[in-house]
Amino acid sequence: MTAISDRYAQLGGSTGLLGTSMTNETATPDGVGQFQHFQHGSIYWTPTTGAHEVYGAIRERWAELRWERGLLGYPILAPYSELRNRITFLIAVFQHGRIELDSSMQQVYVEKYASATSPNYAIPIVAYRVSDNNGLRASTITVGQVQQWVNAANRVYAAVGVRFTYNGVLNELRDTNVNSLMGEHDLWWRSARDLLNQLAAQQHGVAVIFRFGPDPVDQTGQGFSSDTYDFVAMPSFDANPDLPLMAHELGHHFGLPHTFGMQFQTVRDAADYVLSGGSFEALDGDLLLINDTPPDPRIRDLATVTAINAITLGGHAFSFNRENIMSYWKKNGAGQLSHSQIERVRQLVLDRRRRYLNVTVITPVDCGALMGQLASLQGRLAEVIADRDAETDPYRRRQYARAIATLRNEISTLTSRARSAGCM
C-alpha cells in the first residue's frame, strides 16, 4: 500500500470522511509528490511532508490559490480543531502558511508564513481625524473604530504576508479642502493630494484620513484610494460601518482595481448588454493586471442581496465574485484576495518601500527558540500545579488557580504558533 492509501484507510475508506475515490493516485505537476481526489476531498503526499487530507471549504480556498504550486505549498499536518472564544476553528497547515475555517460563520482565512526567500511585512497606518479650518464638521471616528477597521484588513492581508500596524493615535488635521475631499474631480484635488502625500512621506506610513465630506450636515459614507497617491480616504465609522471597507481601499492603494468593468442598474440592463453582443472583457475590470478573477457584471439592484451568488445573462453564467475584497458585492465574510491579487500587492509593497514607506521585514519563526519557550512554560506550569496541590490556604489556592489558567492560555497560544510554523 502507498502512503495515500494508508491514510485513506485510516480515515475510514469509502465510508469515511472522504468518500469514494474519483481519481487514481497521480503525480503532481511539479513532480515532487502524489495526489488522489475523492468525493469529499483529496489526499496529497510528498516524501518530506507525508500524506495529509484536505477537504471542504479549506480545500476550495487552497484550490483557488493554485493548490501546491501556489503560495501555501503542500499540506504538512492533518487538519485539526482549535477552540477560541467558544468558536471552533478547523485549521489546515501547509508548508508556507495555513487556512482556517470559522465553524460558526463558515468564513475562511488564509495566513502566509514568513520565509527566508519570501518574508512578511509590517506596514504602519497613520490615522488623521479631519475637520474644517475652524475645527467644525469634525469626522466622528474613535481609536477603537480605527482599530476595528485595521483588524478586519489584517484578516484579509494575512494571505499576502502583510500586517498593518496602528499605534492608537488619532492625529488632528484641520483643513477644509481635505475634509471635503471626494476625489480627483474636486477643484482643490491637487493641493489636497500633495499635502496628504507629504504627510505620508513625513510619517513613512500609509496616511489614512477620516473626513466629513462636502455636505454641510451629513457625513459621507464613501472611501477611495489609488496606487497613484500615498493616502487612503475613509469616512467616519458611523457613516459606513462596513468592516471590509478599509481592506477594499487599501487594495486600491496597493494596486488592485475593481473586479467589475461595467455597472448596470437592473438585471434586464445587464442581460440586454450580453444579448446585444457586448464584450465580456469589458465586464472584467482588472483584466489588464489580474488574471484569475472572472468577468463581474455589477448590478446595483442586487448589490445587497447576499442570497444570490450567480446569475445567467443571455445564456451565460456569471458568478458574483462576492468573496473578493475588490468587488462591490456585499460580502458574506471578511473578503478574500486571489492568487494574482496577492502577487500584485506584494509588488506594490516593495515599490512603496523603495519610495517612502517604512516597511518592517518579518523574519521566519525560530522553531528552536519557540519550542524552548514552550518547554519552559510547561515546566513552570507543573511547578505551580504542585505548589497549588500542596497549599491548604483557600485564598492562596485561588491565586495559584489564576496563575495556572494564565500559564495554560500562554501554552495554548504558543502551541498554536508552533503548529502553524511547522515546529511540531
PDB file of N, CA, C and O in Angstrom, residues 211-240:
ATOM      1  N   ARG A 211     -12.516  61.799   6.880  1.00  0.00           N
ATOM      2  CA  ARG A 211     -13.008  63.138   6.623  1.00  0.00           C
ATOM      3  C   ARG A 211     -14.528  63.172   6.598  1.00  0.00           C
ATOM      4  O   ARG A 211     -15.194  62.145   6.457  1.00  0.00           O
ATOM      5  N   PHE A 212     -15.072  64.403   6.711  1.00  0.00           N
ATOM      6  CA  PHE A 212     -16.515  64.619   6.820  1.00  0.00           C
ATOM      7  C   PHE A 212     -17.189  64.496   5.465  1.00  0.00           C
ATOM      8  O   PHE A 212     -18.251  63.895   5.323  1.00  0.00           O
ATOM      9  N   GLY A 213     -16.600  65.109   4.432  1.00  0.00           N
ATOM     10  CA  GLY A 213     -17.219  65.152   3.110  1.00  0.00           C
ATOM     11  C   GLY A 213     -17.736  66.543   2.785  1.00  0.00           C
ATOM     12  O   GLY A 213     -17.700  67.452   3.618  1.00  0.00           O
ATOM     13  N   PRO A 214     -18.249  66.761   1.584  1.00  0.00           N
ATOM     14  CA  PRO A 214     -18.626  68.109   1.160  1.00  0.00           C
ATOM     15  C   PRO A 214     -19.941  68.619   1.733  1.00  0.00           C
ATOM     16  O   PRO A 214     -20.179  69.826   1.744  1.00  0.00           O
ATOM     17  N   ASP A 215     -20.798  67.717   2.193  1.00  0.00           N
ATOM     18  CA  ASP A 215     -22.105  68.161   2.687  1.00  0.00           C
ATOM     19  C   ASP A 215     -21.948  68.936   3.990  1.00  0.00           C
ATOM     20  O   ASP A 215     -21.158  68.557   4.856  1.00  0.00           O
ATOM     21  N   PRO A 216     -22.677  70.034   4.177  1.00  0.00           N
ATOM     22  CA  PRO A 216     -22.534  70.820   5.416  1.00  0.00           C
ATOM     23  C   PRO A 216     -23.059  70.112   6.661  1.00  0.00           C
ATOM     24  O   PRO A 216     -22.706  70.495   7.783  1.00  0.00           O
ATOM     25  N   VAL A 217     -23.910  69.091   6.493  1.00  0.00           N
ATOM     26  CA  VAL A 217     -24.559  68.456   7.648  1.00  0.00           C
ATOM     27  C   VAL A 217     -24.255  66.959   7.746  1.00  0.00           C
ATOM     28  O   VAL A 217     -23.886  66.463   8.808  1.00  0.00           O
ATOM     29  N   ASP A 218     -24.414  66.247   6.644  1.00  0.00           N
ATOM     30  CA  ASP A 218     -24.317  64.788   6.668  1.00  0.00           C
ATOM     31  C   ASP A 218     -22.932  64.329   6.215  1.00  0.00           C
ATOM     32  O   ASP A 218     -22.426  64.764   5.182  1.00  0.00           O
ATOM     33  N   GLN A 219     -22.348  63.410   6.981  1.00  0.00           N
ATOM     34  CA  GLN A 219     -21.035  62.881   6.637  1.00  0.00           C
ATOM     35  C   GLN A 219     -21.142  61.868   5.493  1.00  0.00           C
ATOM     36  O   GLN A 219     -22.095  61.095   5.427  1.00  0.00           O
ATOM     37  N   THR A 220     -20.169  61.881   4.610  1.00  0.00           N
ATOM     38  CA  THR A 220     -20.149  60.920   3.512  1.00  0.00           C
ATOM     39  C   THR A 220     -19.829  59.530   4.036  1.00  0.00           C
ATOM     40  O   THR A 220     -19.127  59.374   5.031  1.00  0.00           O
ATOM     41  N   GLY A 221     -20.329  58.529   3.330  1.00  0.00           N
ATOM     42  CA  GLY A 221     -20.010  57.145   3.685  1.00  0.00           C
ATOM     43  C   GLY A 221     -19.059  56.505   2.707  1.00  0.00           C
ATOM     44  O   GLY A 221     -18.880  55.296   2.699  1.00  0.00           O
ATOM     45  N   GLN A 222     -18.431  57.316   1.863  1.00  0.00           N
ATOM     46  CA  GLN A 222     -17.583  56.780   0.800  1.00  0.00           C
ATOM     47  C   GLN A 222     -16.100  56.858   1.173  1.00  0.00           C
ATOM     48  O   GLN A 222     -15.681  57.740   1.919  1.00  0.00           O
ATOM     49  N   GLY A 223     -15.344  55.926   0.628  1.00  0.00           N
ATOM     50  CA  GLY A 223     -13.895  55.956   0.742  1.00  0.00           C
ATOM     51  C   GLY A 223     -13.289  55.841  -0.640  1.00  0.00           C
ATOM     52  O   GLY A 223     -13.973  55.482  -1.603  1.00  0.00           O
ATOM     53  N   PHE A 224     -12.013  56.142  -0.771  1.00  0.00           N
ATOM     54  CA  PHE A 224     -11.336  55.960  -2.054  1.00  0.00           C
ATOM     55  C   PHE A 224      -9.828  55.957  -1.844  1.00  0.00           C
ATOM     56  O   PHE A 224      -9.310  56.472  -0.852  1.00  0.00           O
ATOM     57  N   SER A 225      -9.123  55.364  -2.812  1.00  0.00           N
ATOM     58  CA  SER A 225      -7.667  55.410  -2.829  1.00  0.00           C
ATOM     59  C   SER A 225      -7.200  54.950  -4.202  1.00  0.00           C
ATOM     60  O   SER A 225      -8.004  54.576  -5.062  1.00  0.00           O
ATOM     61  N   SER A 226      -5.901  54.978  -4.423  1.00  0.00           N
ATOM     62  CA  SER A 226      -5.309  54.576  -5.693  1.00  0.00           C
ATOM     63  C   SER A 226      -3.826  54.335  -5.474  1.00  0.00           C
ATOM     64  O   SER A 226      -3.227  54.856  -4.523  1.00  0.00           O
ATOM     65  N   ASP A 227      -3.228  53.558  -6.378  1.00  0.00           N
ATOM     66  CA  ASP A 227      -1.792  53.346  -6.272  1.00  0.00           C
ATOM     67  C   ASP A 227      -1.008  54.544  -6.788  1.00  0.00           C
ATOM     68  O   ASP A 227       0.226  54.549  -6.738  1.00  0.00           O
ATOM     69  N   THR A 228      -1.696  55.583  -7.260  1.00  0.00           N
ATOM     70  CA  THR A 228      -1.004  56.770  -7.771  1.00  0.00           C
ATOM     71  C   THR A 228      -0.842  57.852  -6.717  1.00  0.00           C
ATOM     72  O   THR A 228      -0.256  58.893  -7.001  1.00  0.00           O
ATOM     73  N   TYR A 229      -1.375  57.645  -5.518  1.00  0.00           N
ATOM     74  CA  TYR A 229      -1.101  58.569  -4.426  1.00  0.00           C
ATOM     75  C   TYR A 229      -0.945  57.797  -3.134  1.00  0.00           C
ATOM     76  O   TYR A 229      -1.255  56.604  -3.063  1.00  0.00           O
ATOM     77  N   ASP A 230      -0.465  58.467  -2.112  1.00  0.00           N
ATOM     78  CA  ASP A 230       0.091  57.785  -0.942  1.00  0.00           C
ATOM     79  C   ASP A 230      -0.805  57.834   0.289  1.00  0.00           C
ATOM     80  O   ASP A 230      -0.322  57.703   1.413  1.00  0.00           O
ATOM     81  N   PHE A 231      -2.087  58.000   0.096  1.00  0.00           N
ATOM     82  CA  PHE A 231      -3.013  58.056   1.234  1.00  0.00           C
ATOM     83  C   PHE A 231      -4.285  57.293   0.898  1.00  0.00           C
ATOM     84  O   PHE A 231      -4.557  56.961  -0.261  1.00  0.00           O
ATOM     85  N   VAL A 232      -5.050  57.021   1.937  1.00  0.00           N
ATOM     86  CA  VAL A 232      -6.354  56.376   1.811  1.00  0.00           C
ATOM     87  C   VAL A 232      -7.382  57.299   2.450  1.00  0.00           C
ATOM     88  O   VAL A 232      -7.198  57.730   3.596  1.00  0.00           O
ATOM     89  N   ALA A 233      -8.436  57.630   1.727  1.00  0.00           N
ATOM     90  CA  ALA A 233      -9.521  58.455   2.259  1.00  0.00           C
ATOM     91  C   ALA A 233     -10.636  57.547   2.756  1.00  0.00           C
ATOM     92  O   ALA A 233     -11.086  56.652   2.029  1.00  0.00           O
ATOM     93  N   MET A 234     -11.054  57.775   3.988  1.00  0.00           N
ATOM     94  CA  MET A 234     -12.114  56.979   4.601  1.00  0.00           C
ATOM     95  C   MET A 234     -13.197  57.896   5.146  1.00  0.00           C
ATOM     96  O   MET A 234     -12.942  59.057   5.467  1.00  0.00           O
ATOM     97  N   PRO A 235     -14.418  57.373   5.316  1.00  0.00           N
ATOM     98  CA  PRO A 235     -15.465  58.129   6.008  1.00  0.00           C
ATOM     99  C   PRO A 235     -15.335  57.933   7.511  1.00  0.00           C
ATOM    100  O   PRO A 235     -14.423  57.250   7.989  1.00  0.00           O
ATOM    101  N   SER A 236     -16.257  58.508   8.258  1.00  0.00           N
ATOM    102  CA  SER A 236     -16.356  58.165   9.672  1.00  0.00           C
ATOM    103  C   SER A 236     -16.934  56.764   9.785  1.00  0.00           C
ATOM    104  O   SER A 236     -17.582  56.263   8.866  1.00  0.00           O
ATOM    105  N   PHE A 237     -16.714  56.136  10.911  1.00  0.00           N
ATOM    106  CA  PHE A 237     -17.209  54.770  11.114  1.00  0.00           C
ATOM    107  C   PHE A 237     -18.728  54.755  11.132  1.00  0.00           C
ATOM    108  O   PHE A 237     -19.360  53.847  10.583  1.00  0.00           O
ATOM    109  N   ASP A 238     -19.340  55.756  11.753  1.00  0.00           N
ATOM    110  CA  ASP A 238     -20.801  55.797  11.850  1.00  0.00           C
ATOM    111  C   ASP A 238     -21.448  55.947  10.475  1.00  0.00           C
ATOM    112  O   ASP A 238     -22.545  55.432  10.235  1.00  0.00           O
ATOM    113  N   ALA A 239     -20.771  56.652   9.551  1.00  0.00           N
ATOM    114  CA  ALA A 239     -21.340  56.865   8.216  1.00  0.00           C
ATOM    115  C   ALA A 239     -21.282  55.601   7.369  1.00  0.00           C
ATOM    116  O   ALA A 239     -22.101  55.421   6.467  1.00  0.00           O
ATOM    117  N   ASN A 240     -20.326  54.714   7.649  1.00  0.00           N
ATOM    118  CA  ASN A 240     -20.210  53.471   6.892  1.00  0.00           C
ATOM    119  C   ASN A 240     -19.470  52.439   7.734  1.00  0.00           C
ATOM    120  O   ASN A 240     -18.248  52.312   7.640  1.00  0.00           O
TER     121      ASN A 240
END
